[in-house]
Amino acid sequence: MSTTAQHRGSPLPVGEQYPLDERELEARARALESLLIEKGLVSSDMIEKAVHAYENDIGPMLGARVVARAWTDPQFKQRLLDNATAACAEMDIGGMQGEHMVCVENTARVHNVVCCTLCSCYPWPVLGLPPTWYKHPQYRAKIVADPRRTLREEFGLAIPGNVELRVWDSSAEIRYWVLPERPAGSEGMSEGELAGLVTRESMIGVAKAKSPIGSREQ
Amino acid sequence: MNGGHDVGGMHGLGPIIRETNEPIFHTEWERRVFGLQLSTLGPLFNPDEMRHGIERMHPVHYLASRYYEHWLCTMETNFLEKGIIAREEYGARIRQFLEDPSQRPPHVENPERAEHLMEAVRRGDSTSASIAERPRFKPGDRVLTRTISPKGHTRLPRYARGKRGEIVRVHGAFVFPDTSAHGLGPNPQYVYTVRFAGEELWGRDAEPNSTVHLDCWEDYLEAARGTRAPRVSKQRLSVKGAK
């Protein structure tokens, strides 16, 4: 093969060039789309509507609303922990990749963090599409084996040794996400204000909810 | 399969890279690939075939490529294998778009199908199924995950094979990925959340006071006898030796 002939040393273990370059990826995506459209298997507006929904309407602001309600309504919080899919449906939140959701609560004794070591399973209806770091191999490799060190060194989140660290590897069709602890200093805030403290990272379990104290001082 | 995708516990991959203000999609092709997969998953291939198509990427390619390249690859693999597109027409079409980057795919609308897809986005599409059998395990049961190395698709990661854990929750029955990915039928069975102590998975290198929860189909599990078998069996051997 030319690849090995050009190489001065021993042959490369893998003869193909990876990954594909941007130009080729663009051409392949267009080729696939054009063939499937011509065959009547997909339509342009299917693609556009799906993209629009996840770029604009479905994202972590929905999960933040659910968390804020759970912080202010103890009965709703219990329903959320008992059956997250049904509790979210009360707020008209649900759908694809959230057919079976489980929400796990962070407390002073237990810290939960979510991952998918085999692919990138993630609760779309409450968090939207996952960030790239969640999908890339580094996070998936580390969080399951060294969760405490990973949270401390890579996310700046220190979880004391006496707090049990629970990793949830989303290996089946159940989609996990985290109910973060309500931050100190948030007493008396409205549900809408509280939702502003809830970040995507806090619902994955790699961060705590934002503190209202710092933001009030600004 | 023991593919490049099964990265739980892998070392040496480097730091987690987080992008500030990350866009949902980085390029137009990522948008189109995402929309294409949502439009075709279900009608043209199932989620298990989709995942297995990604797992079959060469590990070098898998680890070195961006996320939506995985989605593009599995659509290519599945649609070519199923004869939905032919290799020759696809190759020719790629060359056409490479030669003239100003060309775009045709624009064809089908509001009814677009609405049908959005309905699926809103309502979801579960792979759960009701079965007549009762669950074999209940919360609190000690289980042992099977030691397997199938060349096909499985959702039992390498790090959790042959490990002892405890059932913490029984979910309903779900389509079994190991058969569904290969056209061998849905074979629905119960899914259980199993809790593993860190030390059981990672030995003395485990972080103290940590657990991993993993969802396992019933075929991945067998009843565990005794409580901590690896250590117990060792002790038993030494006791026998002492006699």
CSV table of C-alpha atoms in Angstrom, one decimal:
chain,number,residue,atom,x,y,z
A,1,MET,CA,0.0,0.0,0.0
A,2,SER,CA,1.1,3.5,-0.7
A,3,THR,CA,0.7,4.5,2.9
A,4,THR,CA,3.3,2.1,4.1
A,5,ALA,CA,5.5,2.6,1.1
A,6,GLN,CA,5.8,6.3,1.9
A,7,HIS,CA,6.5,5.5,5.5
A,8,ARG,CA,10.2,5.0,6.4
A,9,GLY,CA,9.7,2.9,9.4
A,10,SER,CA,7.5,-0.2,10.0
A,11,PRO,CA,4.0,-0.2,8.7
A,12,LEU,CA,1.3,1.8,10.5
A,13,PRO,CA,-1.2,-0.4,12.4
A,14,VAL,CA,-4.1,1.3,10.8
A,15,GLY,CA,-3.9,2.0,7.1
A,16,GLU,CA,-6.8,4.4,6.7
A,17,GLN,CA,-6.8,8.1,7.3
A,18,TYR,CA,-9.0,9.2,10.3
A,19,PRO,CA,-11.0,11.2,10.9
A,20,LEU,CA,-12.6,12.5,7.7
A,21,ASP,CA,-11.9,16.1,6.8
A,22,GLU,CA,-14.6,18.8,7.1
A,23,ARG,CA,-15.0,19.0,3.3
A,24,GLU,CA,-15.7,15.3,3.0
A,25,LEU,CA,-18.1,15.2,6.0
A,26,GLU,CA,-20.1,18.0,4.4
A,27,ALA,CA,-20.2,16.2,1.1
A,28,ARG,CA,-21.2,12.9,2.7
A,29,ALA,CA,-24.0,14.5,4.7
A,30,ARG,CA,-25.3,16.3,1.6
A,31,ALA,CA,-25.0,13.0,-0.4
A,32,LEU,CA,-27.0,11.1,2.2
A,33,GLU,CA,-29.6,13.7,2.6
A,34,SER,CA,-30.1,14.1,-1.2
A,35,LEU,CA,-30.5,10.4,-1.8
A,36,LEU,CA,-32.9,9.9,1.1
A,37,ILE,CA,-35.0,12.9,-0.1
A,38,GLU,CA,-35.1,11.6,-3.7
A,39,LYS,CA,-36.2,8.2,-2.5
A,40,GLY,CA,-39.0,9.8,-0.5
A,41,LEU,CA,-37.7,8.6,2.8
A,42,VAL,CA,-37.2,11.9,4.5
A,43,SER,CA,-38.3,15.5,3.7
A,44,SER,CA,-36.4,18.8,4.2
A,45,ASP,CA,-38.9,20.1,6.7
A,46,MET,CA,-38.5,17.0,8.9
A,47,ILE,CA,-34.8,17.8,9.3
A,48,GLU,CA,-35.3,21.5,9.8
A,49,LYS,CA,-38.1,21.2,12.3
A,50,ALA,CA,-36.1,18.7,14.4
A,51,VAL,CA,-33.0,20.9,14.4
A,52,HIS,CA,-35.1,24.0,15.2
A,53,ALA,CA,-36.7,22.3,18.2
A,54,TYR,CA,-33.4,21.3,19.8
A,55,GLU,CA,-31.7,24.6,19.0
A,56,ASN,CA,-34.5,26.7,20.4
A,57,ASP,CA,-37.2,25.0,22.4
A,58,ILE,CA,-35.7,22.0,24.2
A,59,GLY,CA,-32.9,22.6,26.6
A,60,PRO,CA,-31.7,22.8,30.2
A,61,MET,CA,-34.1,25.7,30.9
A,62,LEU,CA,-36.9,23.1,31.1
A,63,GLY,CA,-35.1,21.0,33.7
A,64,ALA,CA,-34.3,24.2,35.6
A,65,ARG,CA,-38.1,24.9,35.8
A,66,VAL,CA,-38.7,21.4,37.2
A,67,VAL,CA,-35.9,21.7,39.8
A,68,ALA,CA,-37.2,25.2,40.9
A,69,ARG,CA,-40.7,23.7,41.4
A,70,ALA,CA,-39.3,20.8,43.4
A,71,TRP,CA,-37.4,23.2,45.6
A,72,THR,CA,-40.6,25.2,46.4
A,73,ASP,CA,-43.2,22.4,46.5
A,74,PRO,CA,-42.3,19.4,48.7
A,75,GLN,CA,-45.2,17.3,47.3
A,76,PHE,CA,-44.1,17.9,43.8
A,77,LYS,CA,-40.5,17.1,44.8
A,78,GLN,CA,-41.7,13.7,46.1
A,79,ARG,CA,-43.6,13.0,42.9
A,80,LEU,CA,-40.5,13.9,40.9
A,81,LEU,CA,-38.3,11.5,42.9
A,82,ASP,CA,-40.9,8.8,42.7
A,83,ASN,CA,-41.6,9.1,39.0
A,84,ALA,CA,-39.8,11.8,37.1
A,85,THR,CA,-41.5,11.1,33.8
A,86,ALA,CA,-44.9,11.6,35.3
A,87,ALA,CA,-43.9,14.6,37.4
A,88,CYS,CA,-42.4,16.3,34.3
A,89,ALA,CA,-45.5,15.5,32.3
A,90,GLU,CA,-47.5,17.6,34.8
A,91,MET,CA,-45.5,20.6,33.5
A,92,ASP,CA,-45.9,19.5,29.9
A,93,ILE,CA,-42.2,18.4,29.7
A,94,GLY,CA,-41.3,15.1,28.2
A,95,GLY,CA,-40.7,13.2,24.9
A,96,MET,CA,-37.9,11.7,23.0
A,97,GLN,CA,-35.0,10.3,25.1
A,98,GLY,CA,-37.0,11.0,28.2
A,99,GLU,CA,-39.6,8.2,28.0
A,100,HIS,CA,-38.3,6.8,31.3
A,101,MET,CA,-36.7,9.4,33.4
A,102,VAL,CA,-35.3,9.0,36.9
A,103,CYS,CA,-34.3,12.1,38.9
A,104,VAL,CA,-31.8,11.4,41.8
A,105,GLU,CA,-31.4,13.9,44.6
A,106,ASN,CA,-28.2,15.4,45.8
A,107,THR,CA,-28.1,15.9,49.6
A,108,ALA,CA,-25.5,16.5,52.3
A,109,ARG,CA,-24.8,12.8,52.4
A,110,VAL,CA,-25.1,11.6,48.8
A,111,HIS,CA,-23.7,13.2,45.6
A,112,ASN,CA,-25.0,11.8,42.3
A,113,VAL,CA,-23.4,12.2,38.9
A,114,VAL,CA,-24.7,11.0,35.5
A,115,CYS,CA,-22.8,9.6,32.5
A,116,CYS,CA,-23.1,7.1,29.7
A,117,THR,CA,-19.9,5.1,29.2
A,118,LEU,CA,-21.1,3.2,26.1
A,119,CYS,CA,-22.4,6.1,24.1
A,120,SER,CA,-24.1,9.4,25.1
A,121,CYS,CA,-27.5,8.7,26.6
A,122,TYR,CA,-28.9,11.9,28.2
A,123,PRO,CA,-32.4,13.1,29.2
A,124,TRP,CA,-33.2,15.3,26.2
A,125,PRO,CA,-36.6,16.6,27.4
A,126,VAL,CA,-35.1,18.3,30.5
A,127,LEU,CA,-31.5,19.0,29.5
A,128,GLY,CA,-31.7,19.3,25.7
A,129,LEU,CA,-28.8,17.8,23.6
A,130,PRO,CA,-25.7,17.0,25.6
A,131,PRO,CA,-22.5,19.1,25.5
A,132,THR,CA,-19.6,17.7,23.6
A,133,TRP,CA,-17.6,17.0,26.7
A,134,TYR,CA,-20.3,14.7,27.9
A,135,LYS,CA,-20.2,12.7,24.7
A,136,HIS,CA,-16.4,12.5,24.3
A,137,PRO,CA,-14.5,9.6,25.7
A,138,GLN,CA,-12.5,11.4,28.4
A,139,TYR,CA,-15.4,12.2,30.6
A,140,ARG,CA,-17.0,8.7,30.1
A,141,ALA,CA,-13.7,7.0,30.8
A,142,LYS,CA,-12.9,8.8,34.0
A,143,ILE,CA,-16.1,9.6,35.8
A,144,VAL,CA,-17.1,6.0,36.3
A,145,ALA,CA,-13.8,4.9,37.8
A,146,ASP,CA,-12.5,8.1,39.5
A,147,PRO,CA,-15.6,10.2,40.1
A,148,ARG,CA,-14.3,12.2,43.1
A,149,ARG,CA,-11.0,13.0,41.6
A,150,THR,CA,-12.6,13.9,38.2
A,151,LEU,CA,-15.1,16.2,39.8
A,152,ARG,CA,-12.3,17.9,41.9
A,153,GLU,CA,-9.6,18.1,39.2
A,154,GLU,CA,-11.6,18.7,36.1
A,155,PHE,CA,-14.8,20.5,37.3
A,156,GLY,CA,-13.5,22.2,40.5
A,157,LEU,CA,-16.1,20.5,42.6
A,158,ALA,CA,-14.9,19.1,45.9
A,159,ILE,CA,-17.1,16.3,47.3
A,160,PRO,CA,-16.0,15.4,50.9
A,161,GLY,CA,-14.9,11.8,51.5
A,162,ASN,CA,-17.8,11.2,53.9
A,163,VAL,CA,-20.3,12.0,51.1
A,164,GLU,CA,-21.3,8.9,49.2
A,165,LEU,CA,-20.5,9.4,45.5
A,166,ARG,CA,-23.0,7.6,43.2
A,167,VAL,CA,-22.3,7.4,39.5
A,168,TRP,CA,-25.3,6.5,37.2
A,169,ASP,CA,-24.1,4.9,34.0
A,170,SER,CA,-27.1,5.2,31.6
A,171,SER,CA,-26.7,1.8,29.9
A,172,ALA,CA,-30.4,1.1,29.1
A,173,GLU,CA,-33.4,3.3,28.2
A,174,ILE,CA,-33.7,4.9,31.6
A,175,ARG,CA,-32.5,8.5,31.6
A,176,TYR,CA,-31.0,9.8,34.8
A,177,TRP,CA,-30.6,13.4,35.9
A,178,VAL,CA,-29.9,15.2,39.2
A,179,LEU,CA,-32.0,17.3,41.5
A,180,PRO,CA,-29.2,19.6,42.9
A,181,GLU,CA,-29.3,20.9,46.4
A,182,ARG,CA,-31.1,24.2,46.9
A,183,PRO,CA,-28.3,26.7,47.6
A,184,ALA,CA,-28.1,28.6,50.8
A,185,GLY,CA,-29.3,32.2,50.6
A,186,SER,CA,-32.1,31.3,48.1
A,187,GLU,CA,-34.8,31.5,50.8
A,188,GLY,CA,-37.7,33.6,49.7
A,189,MET,CA,-36.8,33.6,46.0
A,190,SER,CA,-39.6,33.0,43.5
A,191,GLU,CA,-39.7,29.9,41.3
A,192,GLY,CA,-38.6,31.9,38.3
A,193,GLU,CA,-35.7,33.3,40.2
A,194,LEU,CA,-34.7,29.9,41.5
A,195,ALA,CA,-34.7,28.4,38.0
A,196,GLY,CA,-32.0,30.9,37.1
A,197,LEU,CA,-29.7,29.3,39.7
A,198,VAL,CA,-30.1,25.8,38.1
A,199,THR,CA,-27.4,25.0,35.5
A,200,ARG,CA,-27.1,22.2,33.1
A,201,GLU,CA,-23.9,21.1,34.9
A,202,SER,CA,-25.8,21.0,38.2
A,203,MET,CA,-28.4,18.6,36.7
A,204,ILE,CA,-25.6,16.3,35.4
A,205,GLY,CA,-24.0,16.4,38.8
A,206,VAL,CA,-20.7,18.0,37.9
A,207,ALA,CA,-21.5,21.2,39.6
A,208,LYS,CA,-23.7,22.6,42.4
A,209,ALA,CA,-26.5,25.0,41.6
A,210,LYS,CA,-25.4,28.7,41.5
A,211,SER,CA,-25.2,30.6,44.7
A,212,PRO,CA,-27.6,33.6,44.8
A,213,ILE,CA,-25.3,35.4,47.3
A,214,GLY,CA,-22.5,36.1,44.8
A,215,SER,CA,-24.9,37.2,42.1
A,216,ARG,CA,-26.8,39.6,44.4
A,217,GLU,CA,-23.6,41.3,45.4
A,218,GLN,CA,-22.7,42.0,41.8
B,1,MET,CA,-18.7,-6.2,21.3
B,2,ASN,CA,-15.4,-5.1,22.9
B,3,GLY,CA,-15.2,-2.0,20.7
B,4,GLY,CA,-13.6,1.4,21.0
B,5,HIS,CA,-16.8,2.8,22.3
B,6,ASP,CA,-16.6,0.9,25.6
B,7,VAL,CA,-14.4,3.4,27.4
B,8,GLY,CA,-15.5,3.1,31.0
B,9,GLY,CA,-12.3,3.1,33.1
B,10,MET,CA,-9.9,3.6,30.2
B,11,HIS,CA,-6.8,5.6,31.1
B,12,GLY,CA,-4.6,8.0,29.1
B,13,LEU,CA,-7.2,9.9,27.1
B,14,GLY,CA,-6.2,13.2,28.6
B,15,PRO,CA,-8.2,16.0,30.1
B,16,ILE,CA,-11.9,16.7,29.6
B,17,ILE,CA,-12.1,19.6,27.2
B,18,ARG,CA,-15.0,21.9,27.9
B,19,GLU,CA,-16.0,24.6,25.4
B,20,THR,CA,-17.4,27.8,26.8
B,21,ASN,CA,-20.7,29.0,25.2
B,22,GLU,CA,-20.8,25.8,23.1
B,23,PRO,CA,-23.3,26.0,20.2
B,24,ILE,CA,-25.8,23.2,19.9
B,25,PHE,CA,-24.3,22.4,16.5
B,26,HIS,CA,-20.9,23.5,15.3
B,27,THR,CA,-21.5,23.2,11.5
B,28,GLU,CA,-24.3,22.9,9.0
B,29,TRP,CA,-23.5,19.2,8.3
B,30,GLU,CA,-23.9,18.4,12.0
B,31,ARG,CA,-27.4,20.0,11.9
B,32,ARG,CA,-28.3,18.0,8.8
B,33,VAL,CA,-26.9,14.7,10.3
B,34,PHE,CA,-28.9,15.2,13.5
B,35,GLY,CA,-32.1,15.9,11.6
B,36,LEU,CA,-31.5,13.0,9.2
B,37,GLN,CA,-31.1,10.6,12.1
B,38,LEU,CA,-34.1,11.8,13.9
B,39,SER,CA,-36.1,11.4,10.7
B,40,THR,CA,-34.9,7.9,9.9
B,41,LEU,CA,-34.5,6.3,13.4
B,42,GLY,CA,-37.5,4.1,13.8
B,43,PRO,CA,-38.7,3.9,10.2
B,44,LEU,CA,-35.3,2.8,8.6
B,45,PHE,CA,-33.3,1.4,11.5
B,46,ASN,CA,-33.8,0.8,15.3
B,47,PRO,CA,-31.8,2.4,18.1
B,48,ASP,CA,-29.8,-0.8,18.7
B,49,GLU,CA,-28.8,-1.1,15.1
B,50,MET,CA,-27.9,2.6,15.3
B,51,ARG,CA,-25.6,2.1,18.4
B,52,HIS,CA,-24.1,-1.0,16.9
B,53,GLY,CA,-23.2,0.8,13.7
B,54,ILE,CA,-21.2,3.3,15.8
B,55,GLU,CA,-19.5,0.5,17.8
B,56,ARG,CA,-18.3,-1.1,14.6
B,57,MET,CA,-16.3,2.0,13.7
B,58,HIS,CA,-12.6,1.3,13.9
B,59,PRO,CA,-11.4,2.3,17.4
B,60,VAL,CA,-8.9,4.8,15.9
B,61,HIS,CA,-11.6,6.4,13.9
B,62,TYR,CA,-14.1,6.3,16.8
B,63,LEU,CA,-11.8,8.0,19.3
B,64,ALA,CA,-10.4,10.5,16.9
B,65,SER,CA,-13.7,11.8,15.3
B,66,ARG,CA,-16.3,14.2,16.5
B,67,TYR,CA,-19.7,13.1,17.8
B,68,TYR,CA,-21.9,13.7,14.8
B,69,GLU,CA,-19.4,11.9,12.5
B,70,HIS,CA,-20.4,8.8,14.5
B,71,TRP,CA,-24.0,9.4,13.6
B,72,LEU,CA,-23.1,9.9,9.9
B,73,CYS,CA,-21.1,6.6,10.0
B,74,THR,CA,-23.8,4.5,11.5
B,75,MET,CA,-26.4,5.8,9.0
B,76,GLU,CA,-24.0,5.0,6.2
B,77,THR,CA,-23.3,1.5,7.5
B,78,ASN,CA,-26.9,0.7,8.2
B,79,PHE,CA,-28.4,2.1,5.1
B,80,LEU,CA,-25.8,0.4,2.9
B,81,GLU,CA,-26.3,-2.9,4.6
B,82,LYS,CA,-30.1,-2.7,4.4
B,83,GLY,CA,-29.9,-1.8,0.7
B,84,ILE,CA,-31.7,1.5,1.3
B,85,ILE,CA,-28.9,3.2,-0.6
B,86,ALA,CA,-26.4,1.5,-3.0
B,87,ARG,CA,-22.7,1.9,-2.5
B,88,GLU,CA,-22.2,3.1,-6.2
B,89,GLU,CA,-24.9,5.7,-6.1
B,90,TYR,CA,-23.7,7.0,-2.7
B,91,GLY,CA,-20.0,7.1,-3.8
B,92,ALA,CA,-21.0,9.0,-7.0
B,93,ARG,CA,-23.2,11.4,-5.1
B,94,ILE,CA,-20.4,12.2,-2.6
B,95,ARG,CA,-18.0,12.9,-5.5
B,96,GLN,CA,-20.6,15.2,-7.0
B,97,PHE,CA,-20.9,17.3,-3.8
B,98,LEU,CA,-17.1,17.3,-3.4
B,99,GLU,CA,-16.6,18.5,-7.0
B,100,ASP,CA,-19.2,21.3,-6.6
B,101,PRO,CA,-19.5,22.5,-3.0
B,102,SER,CA,-22.1,25.1,-4.1
B,103,GLN,CA,-24.6,22.3,-4.8
B,104,ARG,CA,-27.2,21.5,-2.1
B,105,PRO,CA,-29.6,18.6,-1.6
B,106,PRO,CA,-33.1,19.1,-3.1
B,107,HIS,CA,-35.6,20.9,-1.0
B,108,VAL,CA,-38.8,18.8,-0.6
B,109,GLU,CA,-41.4,19.5,2.0
B,110,ASN,CA,-43.9,17.1,3.5
B,111,PRO,CA,-45.7,18.9,6.4
B,112,GLU,CA,-47.6,15.8,7.4
B,113,ARG,CA,-44.4,13.8,8.0
B,114,ALA,CA,-42.7,16.7,9.6
B,115,GLU,CA,-45.6,17.0,12.1
B,116,HIS,CA,-45.5,13.3,12.7
B,117,LEU,CA,-41.8,13.5,13.6
B,118,MET,CA,-42.4,16.5,15.9
B,119,GLU,CA,-45.2,14.5,17.6
B,120,ALA,CA,-42.6,11.8,18.3
B,121,VAL,CA,-40.2,14.4,19.7
B,122,ARG,CA,-43.0,15.6,22.0
B,123,ARG,CA,-44.3,12.2,23.0
B,124,GLY,CA,-41.2,10.0,22.8
B,125,ASP,CA,-41.0,6.4,21.5
B,126,SER,CA,-40.5,3.9,24.2
B,127,THR,CA,-38.8,0.5,23.7
B,128,SER,CA,-40.6,-0.9,26.8
B,129,ALA,CA,-42.9,-3.9,26.4
B,130,SER,CA,-45.1,-5.8,28.8
B,131,ILE,CA,-44.3,-9.5,29.2
B,132,ALA,CA,-46.1,-12.4,30.9
B,133,GLU,CA,-43.1,-13.5,33.0
B,134,ARG,CA,-42.5,-12.1,36.5
B,135,PRO,CA,-39.1,-10.5,37.2
B,136,ARG,CA,-36.5,-13.0,38.3
B,137,PHE,CA,-34.9,-10.6,40.8
B,138,LYS,CA,-36.2,-8.2,43.4
B,139,PRO,CA,-34.6,-5.2,45.2
B,140,GLY,CA,-32.0,-6.4,47.7
B,141,ASP,CA,-31.1,-9.5,45.7
B,142,ARG,CA,-27.3,-10.1,45.2
B,143,VAL,CA,-26.5,-10.7,41.6
B,144,LEU,CA,-23.4,-11.5,39.5
B,145,THR,CA,-23.1,-10.1,36.0
B,146,ARG,CA,-22.2,-12.6,33.4
B,147,THR,CA,-18.7,-12.8,32.0
B,148,ILE,CA,-19.4,-12.4,28.2
B,149,SER,CA,-17.5,-11.2,25.2
B,150,PRO,CA,-20.1,-11.2,22.4
B,151,LYS,CA,-18.8,-10.1,19.0
B,152,GLY,CA,-22.2,-8.5,18.4
B,153,HIS,CA,-24.0,-5.7,20.3
B,154,THR,CA,-24.4,-5.6,24.1
B,155,ARG,CA,-25.1,-3.0,26.7
B,156,LEU,CA,-23.1,-4.7,29.4
B,157,PRO,CA,-19.8,-2.7,29.5
B,158,ARG,CA,-16.5,-4.5,30.0
B,159,TYR,CA,-15.9,-2.9,33.4
B,160,ALA,CA,-19.0,-4.5,34.8
B,161,ARG,CA,-18.7,-8.1,33.6
B,162,GLY,CA,-18.3,-10.9,36.2
B,163,LYS,CA,-19.0,-8.4,39.0
B,164,ARG,CA,-21.1,-8.7,42.1
B,165,GLY,CA,-23.8,-6.1,42.8
B,166,GLU,CA,-27.2,-5.6,44.4
B,167,ILE,CA,-30.5,-5.0,42.7
B,168,VAL,CA,-31.8,-1.6,43.8
B,169,ARG,CA,-34.7,-1.2,41.4
B,170,VAL,CA,-36.8,-3.3,39.0
B,171,HIS,CA,-37.9,-1.5,35.9
B,172,GLY,CA,-40.3,-2.8,33.4
B,173,ALA,CA,-39.4,-5.0,30.4
B,174,PHE,CA,-37.6,-3.5,27.5
B,175,VAL,CA,-36.5,-4.7,24.0
B,176,PHE,CA,-33.2,-6.6,24.4
B,177,PRO,CA,-30.5,-4.7,22.5
B,178,ASP,CA,-28.3,-7.8,22.1
B,179,THR,CA,-30.9,-9.5,19.8
B,180,SER,CA,-32.7,-6.4,18.5
B,181,ALA,CA,-29.4,-5.0,16.9
B,182,HIS,CA,-29.1,-8.1,14.8
B,183,GLY,CA,-32.6,-8.7,13.5
B,184,LEU,CA,-33.1,-11.5,16.0
B,185,GLY,CA,-36.3,-10.0,17.5
B,186,PRO,CA,-37.2,-7.8,20.4
B,187,ASN,CA,-36.9,-10.5,23.1
B,188,PRO,CA,-38.2,-8.1,25.8
B,189,GLN,CA,-37.0,-8.7,29.3
B,190,TYR,CA,-36.8,-6.9,32.6
B,191,VAL,CA,-34.2,-4.2,33.2
B,192,TYR,CA,-32.8,-3.8,36.7
B,193,THR,CA,-30.7,-1.0,38.3
B,194,VAL,CA,-27.7,-2.8,39.9
B,195,ARG,CA,-25.5,-1.1,42.4
B,196,PHE,CA,-21.8,-2.0,42.5
B,197,ALA,CA,-19.4,-0.9,45.1
B,198,GLY,CA,-16.4,0.9,43.7
B,199,GLU,CA,-14.0,-1.7,45.1
B,200,GLU,CA,-15.9,-4.5,43.3
B,201,LEU,CA,-15.3,-2.8,39.9
B,202,TRP,CA,-11.9,-1.3,40.4
B,203,GLY,CA,-10.3,-3.2,43.2
B,204,ARG,CA,-7.8,-1.4,45.4
B,205,ASP,CA,-7.6,1.5,43.0
B,206,ALA,CA,-11.3,2.4,43.6
B,207,GLU,CA,-12.1,5.6,45.4
B,208,PRO,CA,-13.6,4.9,48.8
B,209,ASN,CA,-17.3,5.6,49.4
B,210,SER,CA,-18.2,5.4,45.8
B,211,THR,CA,-20.8,3.3,43.9
B,212,VAL,CA,-21.7,2.8,40.3
B,213,HIS,CA,-25.3,2.2,39.3
B,214,LEU,CA,-25.8,0.4,36.0
B,215,ASP,CA,-29.0,-0.8,34.2
B,216,CYS,CA,-28.8,-4.4,33.3
B,217,TRP,CA,-31.2,-6.6,31.2
B,218,GLU,CA,-32.1,-9.8,32.9
B,219,ASP,CA,-30.0,-12.0,30.6
B,220,TYR,CA,-26.9,-10.1,31.9
B,221,LEU,CA,-27.5,-11.3,35.4
B,222,GLU,CA,-27.4,-14.4,37.5
B,223,ALA,CA,-28.1,-14.9,41.2
B,224,ALA,CA,-25.0,-14.5,43.3
B,225,ARG,CA,-24.4,-17.1,46.0
B,226,GLY,CA,-22.8,-15.8,49.2
B,227,THR,CA,-22.1,-12.1,49.7
B,228,ARG,CA,-18.6,-11.4,48.5
B,229,ALA,CA,-17.7,-14.3,46.4
B,230,PRO,CA,-14.2,-13.5,45.1
B,231,ARG,CA,-12.9,-13.1,48.6
B,232,VAL,CA,-15.1,-15.8,50.1
B,233,SER,CA,-13.9,-18.4,47.6
B,234,LYS,CA,-10.3,-17.5,48.4
B,235,GLN,CA,-10.9,-17.9,52.1
B,236,ARG,CA,-12.6,-21.2,51.5
B,237,LEU,CA,-9.6,-22.4,49.6
B,238,SER,CA,-7.3,-21.5,52.3
B,239,VAL,CA,-9.5,-23.1,54.9
B,240,LYS,CA,-9.5,-26.3,52.9
B,241,GLY,CA,-5.7,-26.1,52.6
B,242,ALA,CA,-5.4,-25.7,56.4
B,243,LYS,CA,-7.2,-29.0,56.9
